[in-house]
mmCIF file of C-alpha atoms in Angstrom:
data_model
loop_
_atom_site.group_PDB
_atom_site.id
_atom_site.type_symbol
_atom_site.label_atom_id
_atom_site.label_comp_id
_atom_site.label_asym_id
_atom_site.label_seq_id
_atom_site.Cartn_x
_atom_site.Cartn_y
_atom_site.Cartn_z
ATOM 1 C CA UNK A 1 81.434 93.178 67.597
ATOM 2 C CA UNK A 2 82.960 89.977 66.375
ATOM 3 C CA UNK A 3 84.937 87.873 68.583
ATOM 4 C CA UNK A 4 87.113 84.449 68.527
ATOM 5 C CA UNK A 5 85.374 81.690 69.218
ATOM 6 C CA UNK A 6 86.400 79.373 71.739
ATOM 7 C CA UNK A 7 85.896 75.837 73.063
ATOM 8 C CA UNK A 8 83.312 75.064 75.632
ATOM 9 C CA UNK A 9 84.631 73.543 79.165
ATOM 10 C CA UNK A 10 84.185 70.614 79.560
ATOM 11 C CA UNK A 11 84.225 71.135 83.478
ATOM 12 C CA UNK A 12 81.355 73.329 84.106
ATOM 13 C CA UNK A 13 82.146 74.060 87.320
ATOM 14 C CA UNK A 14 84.567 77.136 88.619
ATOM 15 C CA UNK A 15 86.427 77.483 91.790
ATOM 16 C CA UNK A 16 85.920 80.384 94.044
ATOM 17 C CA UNK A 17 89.790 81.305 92.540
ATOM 18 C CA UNK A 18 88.478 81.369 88.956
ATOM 19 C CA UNK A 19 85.124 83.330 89.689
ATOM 20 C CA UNK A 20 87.197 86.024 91.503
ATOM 21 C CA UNK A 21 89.633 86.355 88.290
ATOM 22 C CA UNK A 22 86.596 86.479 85.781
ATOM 23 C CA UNK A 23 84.932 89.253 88.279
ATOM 24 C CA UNK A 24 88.458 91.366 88.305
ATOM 25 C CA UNK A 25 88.187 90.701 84.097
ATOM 26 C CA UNK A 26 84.718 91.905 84.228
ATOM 27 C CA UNK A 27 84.927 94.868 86.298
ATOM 28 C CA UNK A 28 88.396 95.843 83.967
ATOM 29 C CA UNK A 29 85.938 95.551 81.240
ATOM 30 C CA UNK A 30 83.385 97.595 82.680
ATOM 31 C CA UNK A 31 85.775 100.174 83.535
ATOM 32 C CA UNK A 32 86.892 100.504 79.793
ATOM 33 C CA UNK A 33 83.610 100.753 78.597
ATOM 34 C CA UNK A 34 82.883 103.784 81.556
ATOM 35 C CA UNK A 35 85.870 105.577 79.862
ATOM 36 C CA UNK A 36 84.153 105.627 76.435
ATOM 37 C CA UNK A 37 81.171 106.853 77.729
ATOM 38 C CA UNK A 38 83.235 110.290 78.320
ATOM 39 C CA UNK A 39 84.792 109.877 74.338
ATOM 40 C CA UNK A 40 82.319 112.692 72.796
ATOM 41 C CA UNK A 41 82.610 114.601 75.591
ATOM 42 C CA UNK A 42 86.769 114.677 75.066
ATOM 43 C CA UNK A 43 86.976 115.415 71.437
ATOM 44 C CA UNK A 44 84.957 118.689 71.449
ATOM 45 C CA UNK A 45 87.110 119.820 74.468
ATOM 46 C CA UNK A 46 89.649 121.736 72.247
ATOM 47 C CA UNK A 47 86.531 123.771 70.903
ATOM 48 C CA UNK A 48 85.361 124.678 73.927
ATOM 49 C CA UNK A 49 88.907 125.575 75.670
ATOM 50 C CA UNK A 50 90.986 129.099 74.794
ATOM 51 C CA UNK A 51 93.112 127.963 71.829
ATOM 52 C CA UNK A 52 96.265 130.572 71.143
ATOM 53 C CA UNK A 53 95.696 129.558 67.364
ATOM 54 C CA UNK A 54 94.147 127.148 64.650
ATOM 55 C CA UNK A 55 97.271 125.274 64.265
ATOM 56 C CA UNK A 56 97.051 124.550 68.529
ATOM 57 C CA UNK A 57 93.415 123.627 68.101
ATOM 58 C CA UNK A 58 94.052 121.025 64.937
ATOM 59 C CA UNK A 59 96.615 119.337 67.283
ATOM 60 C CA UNK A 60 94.865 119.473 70.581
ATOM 61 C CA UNK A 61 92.121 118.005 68.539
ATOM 62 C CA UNK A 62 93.761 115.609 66.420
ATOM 63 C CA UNK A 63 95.816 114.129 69.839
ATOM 64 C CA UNK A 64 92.433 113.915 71.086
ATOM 65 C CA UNK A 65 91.048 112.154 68.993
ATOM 66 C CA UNK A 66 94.051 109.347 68.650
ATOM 67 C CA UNK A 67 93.570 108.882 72.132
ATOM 68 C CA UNK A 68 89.901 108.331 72.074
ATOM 69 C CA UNK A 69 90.741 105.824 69.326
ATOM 70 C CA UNK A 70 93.486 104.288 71.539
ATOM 71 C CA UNK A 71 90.845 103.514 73.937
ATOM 72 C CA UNK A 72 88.222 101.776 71.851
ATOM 73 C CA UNK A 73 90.957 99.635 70.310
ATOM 74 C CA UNK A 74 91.760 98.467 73.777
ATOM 75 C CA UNK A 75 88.081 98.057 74.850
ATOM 76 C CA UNK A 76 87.682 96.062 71.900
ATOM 77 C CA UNK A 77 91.352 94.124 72.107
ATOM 78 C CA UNK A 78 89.788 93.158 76.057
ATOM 79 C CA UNK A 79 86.484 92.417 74.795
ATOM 80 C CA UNK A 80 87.809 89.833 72.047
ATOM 81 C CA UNK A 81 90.268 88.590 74.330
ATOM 82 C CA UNK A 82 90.551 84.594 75.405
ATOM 83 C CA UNK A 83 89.732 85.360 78.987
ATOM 84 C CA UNK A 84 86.652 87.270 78.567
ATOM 85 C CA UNK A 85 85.275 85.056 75.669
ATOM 86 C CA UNK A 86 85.839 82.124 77.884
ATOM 87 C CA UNK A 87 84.026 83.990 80.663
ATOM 88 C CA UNK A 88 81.285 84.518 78.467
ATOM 89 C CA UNK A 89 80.990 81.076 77.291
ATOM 90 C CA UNK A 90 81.174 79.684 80.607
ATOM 91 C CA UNK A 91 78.092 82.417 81.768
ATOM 92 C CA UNK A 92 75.806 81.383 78.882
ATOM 93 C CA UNK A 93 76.448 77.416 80.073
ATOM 94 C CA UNK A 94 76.045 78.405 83.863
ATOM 95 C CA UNK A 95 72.546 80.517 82.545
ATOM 96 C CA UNK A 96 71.481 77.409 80.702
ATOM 97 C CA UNK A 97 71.688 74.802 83.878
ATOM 98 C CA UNK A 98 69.898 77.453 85.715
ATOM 99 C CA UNK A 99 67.851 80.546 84.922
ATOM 100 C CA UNK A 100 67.701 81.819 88.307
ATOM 101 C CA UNK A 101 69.558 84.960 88.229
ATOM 102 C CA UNK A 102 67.933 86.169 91.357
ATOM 103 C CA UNK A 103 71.521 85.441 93.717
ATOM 104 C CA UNK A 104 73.490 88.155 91.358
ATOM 105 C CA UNK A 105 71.551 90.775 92.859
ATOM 106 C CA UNK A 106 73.831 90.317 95.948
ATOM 107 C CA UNK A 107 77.248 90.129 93.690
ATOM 108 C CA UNK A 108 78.909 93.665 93.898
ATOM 109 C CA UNK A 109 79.769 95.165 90.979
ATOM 110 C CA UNK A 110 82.822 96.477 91.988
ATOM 111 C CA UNK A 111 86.328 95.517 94.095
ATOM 112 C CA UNK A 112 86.909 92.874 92.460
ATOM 113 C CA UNK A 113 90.070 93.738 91.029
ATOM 114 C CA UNK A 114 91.575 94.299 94.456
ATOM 115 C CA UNK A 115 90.044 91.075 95.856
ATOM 116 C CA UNK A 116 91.884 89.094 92.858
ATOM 117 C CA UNK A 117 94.904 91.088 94.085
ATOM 118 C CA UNK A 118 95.275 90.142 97.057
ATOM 119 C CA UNK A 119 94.382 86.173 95.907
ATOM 120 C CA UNK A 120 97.109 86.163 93.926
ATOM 121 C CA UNK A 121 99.701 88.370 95.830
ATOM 122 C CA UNK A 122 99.014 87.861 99.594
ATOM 123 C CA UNK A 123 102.367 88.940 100.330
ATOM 124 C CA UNK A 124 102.364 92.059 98.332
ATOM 125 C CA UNK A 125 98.537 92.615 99.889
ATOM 126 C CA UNK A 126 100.842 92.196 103.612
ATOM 127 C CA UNK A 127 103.272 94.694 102.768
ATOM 128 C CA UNK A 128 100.832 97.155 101.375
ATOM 129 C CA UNK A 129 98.848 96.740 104.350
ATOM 130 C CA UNK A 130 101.940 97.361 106.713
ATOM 131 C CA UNK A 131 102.850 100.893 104.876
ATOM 132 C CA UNK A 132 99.497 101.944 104.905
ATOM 133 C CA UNK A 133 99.491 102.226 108.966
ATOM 134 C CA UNK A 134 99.830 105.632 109.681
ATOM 135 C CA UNK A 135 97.802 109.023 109.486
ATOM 136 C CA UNK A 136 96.681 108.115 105.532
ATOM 137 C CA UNK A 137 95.255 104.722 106.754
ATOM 138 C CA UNK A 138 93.360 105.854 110.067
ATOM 139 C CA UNK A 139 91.641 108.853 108.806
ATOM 140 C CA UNK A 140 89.964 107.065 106.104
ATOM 141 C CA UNK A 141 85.873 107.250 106.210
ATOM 142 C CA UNK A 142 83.549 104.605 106.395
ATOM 143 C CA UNK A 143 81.703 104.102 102.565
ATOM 144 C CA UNK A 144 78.663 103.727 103.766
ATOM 145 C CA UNK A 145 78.606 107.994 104.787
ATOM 146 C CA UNK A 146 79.569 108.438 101.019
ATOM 147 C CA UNK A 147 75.866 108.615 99.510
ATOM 148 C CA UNK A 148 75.006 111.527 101.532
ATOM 149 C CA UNK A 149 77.866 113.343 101.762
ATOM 150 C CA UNK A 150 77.602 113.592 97.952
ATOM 151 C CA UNK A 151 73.874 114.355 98.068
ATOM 152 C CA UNK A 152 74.693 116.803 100.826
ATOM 153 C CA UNK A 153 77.288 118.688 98.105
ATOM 154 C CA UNK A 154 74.800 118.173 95.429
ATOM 155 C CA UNK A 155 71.994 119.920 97.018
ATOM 156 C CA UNK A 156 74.769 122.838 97.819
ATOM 157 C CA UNK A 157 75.514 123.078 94.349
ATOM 158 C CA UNK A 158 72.833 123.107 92.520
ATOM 159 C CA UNK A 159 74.292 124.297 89.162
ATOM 160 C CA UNK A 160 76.872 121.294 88.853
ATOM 161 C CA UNK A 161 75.893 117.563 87.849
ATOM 162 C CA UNK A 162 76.949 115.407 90.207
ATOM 163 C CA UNK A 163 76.518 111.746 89.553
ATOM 164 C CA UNK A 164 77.093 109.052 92.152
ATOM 165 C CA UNK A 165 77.307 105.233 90.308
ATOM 166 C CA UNK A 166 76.654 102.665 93.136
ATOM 167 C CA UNK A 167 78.335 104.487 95.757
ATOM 168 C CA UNK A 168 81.833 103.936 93.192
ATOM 169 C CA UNK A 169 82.006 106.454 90.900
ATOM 170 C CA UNK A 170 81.548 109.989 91.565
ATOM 171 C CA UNK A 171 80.914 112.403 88.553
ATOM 172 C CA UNK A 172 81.228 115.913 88.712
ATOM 173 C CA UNK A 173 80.996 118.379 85.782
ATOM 174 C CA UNK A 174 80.503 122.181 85.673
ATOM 175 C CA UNK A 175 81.305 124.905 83.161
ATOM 176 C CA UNK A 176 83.840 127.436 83.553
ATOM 177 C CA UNK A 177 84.740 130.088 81.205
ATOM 178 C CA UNK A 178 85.690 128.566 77.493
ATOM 179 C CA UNK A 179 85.468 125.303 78.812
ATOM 180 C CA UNK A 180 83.540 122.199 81.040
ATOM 181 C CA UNK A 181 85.040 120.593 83.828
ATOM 182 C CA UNK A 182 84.556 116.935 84.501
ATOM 183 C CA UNK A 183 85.936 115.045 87.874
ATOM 184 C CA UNK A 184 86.298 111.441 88.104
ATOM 185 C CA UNK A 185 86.402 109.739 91.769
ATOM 186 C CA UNK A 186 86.554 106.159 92.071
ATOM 187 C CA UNK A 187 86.153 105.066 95.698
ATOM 188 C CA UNK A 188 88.200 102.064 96.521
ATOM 189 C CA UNK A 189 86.483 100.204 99.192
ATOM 190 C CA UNK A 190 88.415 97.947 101.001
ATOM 191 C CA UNK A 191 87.489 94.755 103.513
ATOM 192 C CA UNK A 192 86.913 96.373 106.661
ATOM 193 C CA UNK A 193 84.538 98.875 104.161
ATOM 194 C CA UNK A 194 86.831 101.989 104.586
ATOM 195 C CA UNK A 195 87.134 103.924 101.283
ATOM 196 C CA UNK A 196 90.074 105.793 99.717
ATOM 197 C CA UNK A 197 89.704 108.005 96.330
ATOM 198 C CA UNK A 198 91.262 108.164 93.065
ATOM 199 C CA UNK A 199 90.813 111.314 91.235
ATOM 200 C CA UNK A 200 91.015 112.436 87.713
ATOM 201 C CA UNK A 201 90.440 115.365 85.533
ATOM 202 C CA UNK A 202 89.863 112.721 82.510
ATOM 203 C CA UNK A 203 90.016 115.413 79.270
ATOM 204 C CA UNK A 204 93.198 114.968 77.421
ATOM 205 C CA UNK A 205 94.439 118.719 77.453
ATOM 206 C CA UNK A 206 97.460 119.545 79.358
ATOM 207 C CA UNK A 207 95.435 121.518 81.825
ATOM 208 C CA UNK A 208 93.384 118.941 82.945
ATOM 209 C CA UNK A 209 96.800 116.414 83.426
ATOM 210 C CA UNK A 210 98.055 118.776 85.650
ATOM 211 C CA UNK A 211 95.093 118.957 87.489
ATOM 212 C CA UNK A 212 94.902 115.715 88.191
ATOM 213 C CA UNK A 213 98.318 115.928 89.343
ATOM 214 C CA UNK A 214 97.674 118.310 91.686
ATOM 215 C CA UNK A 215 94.569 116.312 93.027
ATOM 216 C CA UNK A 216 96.707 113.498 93.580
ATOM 217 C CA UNK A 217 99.024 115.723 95.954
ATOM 218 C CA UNK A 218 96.532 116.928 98.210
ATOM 219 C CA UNK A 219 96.377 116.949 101.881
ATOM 220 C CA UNK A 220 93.854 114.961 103.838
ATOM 221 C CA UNK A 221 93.760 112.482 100.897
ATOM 222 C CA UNK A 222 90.892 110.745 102.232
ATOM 223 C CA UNK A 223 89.014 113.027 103.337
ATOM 224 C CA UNK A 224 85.690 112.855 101.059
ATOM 225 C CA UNK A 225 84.425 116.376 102.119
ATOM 226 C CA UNK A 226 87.382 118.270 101.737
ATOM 227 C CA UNK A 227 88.351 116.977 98.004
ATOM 228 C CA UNK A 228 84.520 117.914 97.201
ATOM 229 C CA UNK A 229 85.785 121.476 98.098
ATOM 230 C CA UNK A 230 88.895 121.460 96.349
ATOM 231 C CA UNK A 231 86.939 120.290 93.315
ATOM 232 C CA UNK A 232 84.042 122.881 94.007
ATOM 233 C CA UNK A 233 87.265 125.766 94.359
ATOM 234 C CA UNK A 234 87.594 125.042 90.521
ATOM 235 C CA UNK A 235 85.164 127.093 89.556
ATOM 236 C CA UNK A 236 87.580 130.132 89.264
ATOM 237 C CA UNK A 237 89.616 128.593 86.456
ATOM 238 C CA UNK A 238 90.519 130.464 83.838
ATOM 239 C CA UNK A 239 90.330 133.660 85.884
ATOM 240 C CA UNK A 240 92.058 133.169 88.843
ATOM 241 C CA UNK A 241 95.631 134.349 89.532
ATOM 242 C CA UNK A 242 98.318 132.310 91.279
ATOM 243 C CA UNK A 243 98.957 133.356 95.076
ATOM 244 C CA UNK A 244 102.276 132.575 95.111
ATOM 245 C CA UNK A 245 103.638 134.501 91.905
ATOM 246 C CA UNK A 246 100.652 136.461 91.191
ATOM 247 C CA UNK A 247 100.421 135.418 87.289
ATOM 248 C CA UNK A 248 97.801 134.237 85.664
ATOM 249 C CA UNK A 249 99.310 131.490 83.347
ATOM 250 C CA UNK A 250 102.672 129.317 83.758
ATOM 251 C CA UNK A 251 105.541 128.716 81.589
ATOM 252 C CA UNK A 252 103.566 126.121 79.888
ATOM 253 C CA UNK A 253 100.821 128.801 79.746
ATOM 254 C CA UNK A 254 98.437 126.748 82.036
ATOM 255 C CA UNK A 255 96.093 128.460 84.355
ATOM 256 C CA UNK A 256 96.823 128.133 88.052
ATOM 257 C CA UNK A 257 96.086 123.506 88.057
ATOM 258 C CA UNK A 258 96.130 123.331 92.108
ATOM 259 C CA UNK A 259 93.963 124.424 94.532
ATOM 260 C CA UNK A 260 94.997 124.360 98.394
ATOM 261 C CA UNK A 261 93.225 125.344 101.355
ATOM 262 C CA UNK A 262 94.047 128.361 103.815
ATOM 263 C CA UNK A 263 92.522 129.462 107.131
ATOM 264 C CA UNK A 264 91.397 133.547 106.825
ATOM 265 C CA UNK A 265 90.556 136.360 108.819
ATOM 266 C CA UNK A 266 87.099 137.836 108.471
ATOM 267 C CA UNK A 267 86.369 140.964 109.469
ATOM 268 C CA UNK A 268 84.346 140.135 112.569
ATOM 269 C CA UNK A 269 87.744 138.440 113.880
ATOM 270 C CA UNK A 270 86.490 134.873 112.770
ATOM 271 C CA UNK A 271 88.179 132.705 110.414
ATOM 272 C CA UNK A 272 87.281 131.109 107.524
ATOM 273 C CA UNK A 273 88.289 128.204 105.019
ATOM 274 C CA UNK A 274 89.387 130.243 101.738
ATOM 275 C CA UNK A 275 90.996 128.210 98.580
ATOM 276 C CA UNK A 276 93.736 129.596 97.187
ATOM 277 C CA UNK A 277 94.881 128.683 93.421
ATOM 278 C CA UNK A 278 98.583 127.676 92.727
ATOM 279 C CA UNK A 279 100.171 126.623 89.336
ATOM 280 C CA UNK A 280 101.779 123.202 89.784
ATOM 281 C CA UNK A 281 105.146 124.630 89.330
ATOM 282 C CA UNK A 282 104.569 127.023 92.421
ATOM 283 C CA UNK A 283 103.702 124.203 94.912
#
């Protein structure tokens, strides 16, 4: 991949300022070139999803695939850029006046965006801070529990892949009838090492958007445990029926996108957690 060349500095040395920035530009980077690991993965979606015709399939497919190309062209707009070039430039003369890589081990990989964030908005950072108080803010985990709360689901579902990428990125895929399910979770981890999720359904099919709507809405939003159940609930899609209208596809002729959780009675007067799907329409 080609690139622009650009002019050594002539002051080798960065502040702590400019190291953050070139971290935050790094770990952009990095998360552009995670997204195109999932490219062939998205454009044979339509083919394994129920298409009402071959006209619907050409244009799921062909929107696909624009999309896809979207992506690279931005991955390789970022990678050419002037920032990252001169980051580049500026790692090759750092690796020349000394070879000893041996400190980077320590350098996370990942936060850096939010780090640069708050350097450069500490006011913003303040304010977001202040709204965060509340029930959202105080029931969030600690990240270090996150490793084995995900090998804990793992092990109790042994027939989906679950990936966990330096306690960051949590990958979870699983077939369902006509089609495979993928979940993206990026744990945010903040100073005090308290972690809050981001979820996507990342296929570009109108199912999975509203999915990842519905995610977003969920109770208990950072509660690791309980979106691993919601996520494991989604095994049933395709098949299951709304609760609240009792159809099986929308107006948009989506399958039942949310999934929420309801206490039941069994029949030796206990109760159980049962998951209950709900088009997005019918929240």
């Amino acid at each position: 991949m080609s690139a622009p060349q650009v002019d050594a500095p002539t002051d080798g040395s960065w502040d702590e300022a400019r190291c953050v920035d070139a971290l935050a530009t790094l770990e952009k980077l990095q998360d552009q070139a995670h997204e195109l690991r999932h490219s062939v993965t998205n454009l044979t979606a339509p083919f394994l999803a129920t298409q009402s015709s071959p006209e619907a399939l050409g244009r799921d497919f062909k929107q696909t695939a624009i999309t896809e190309a979207k992506r690279l062209q931005t991955f390789e707009r970022t990678w050419k850029s002037r920032d990252v070039q001169e980051i580049l430039a500026h790692a090759t003369l750092s690796l020349k006046d000394n070879p000893d890589l041996s400190k980077g081990a320590g350098v996370a990989r990942y936060g850096w965006v939010d780090v640069a964030e708050k350097q450069q908005k500490p006011a913003k950072s303040k304010e977001k801070k202040l709204r965060g108080k509340g029930s959202d803010a105080d029931d969030r985990i600690d990240a270090a529990s996150i490793p084995s709360i995900v090998n804990a689901f793992k092990e109790a579902h042994p027939n989906f892949k679950v990936d966990l990428e330096n306690g960051r990125i949590i990958t979870i895929t699983f077939r369902v009838p006509s089609m495979v399910l993928t979940f993206k979770i990026t744990c945010n981890i903040d100073s005090e090492n308290k972690a809050t999720f981001l979820v996507e359904c990342p296929e570009n099919m109108p199912l999975f958007s509203a999915i990842t709507r519905c995610i977003a809405s969920r109770p208990k939003p950072n509660d690791i445990s309980y979106l691993l159940d919601m996520i494991a609930a989604y095994t049933n899609t395709r098949t299951a029926k709304c609760t609240k209208c009792g159809k099986l596809l929308d107006n948009a002729a989506l399958s039942p996108a949310a999934r929420r959780s309801k206490k039941a009675a069994t029949g030796d007067g206990n109760k159980q957690i049962i998951w209950e799907p709900i088009h997005e329409g019918c929240l």
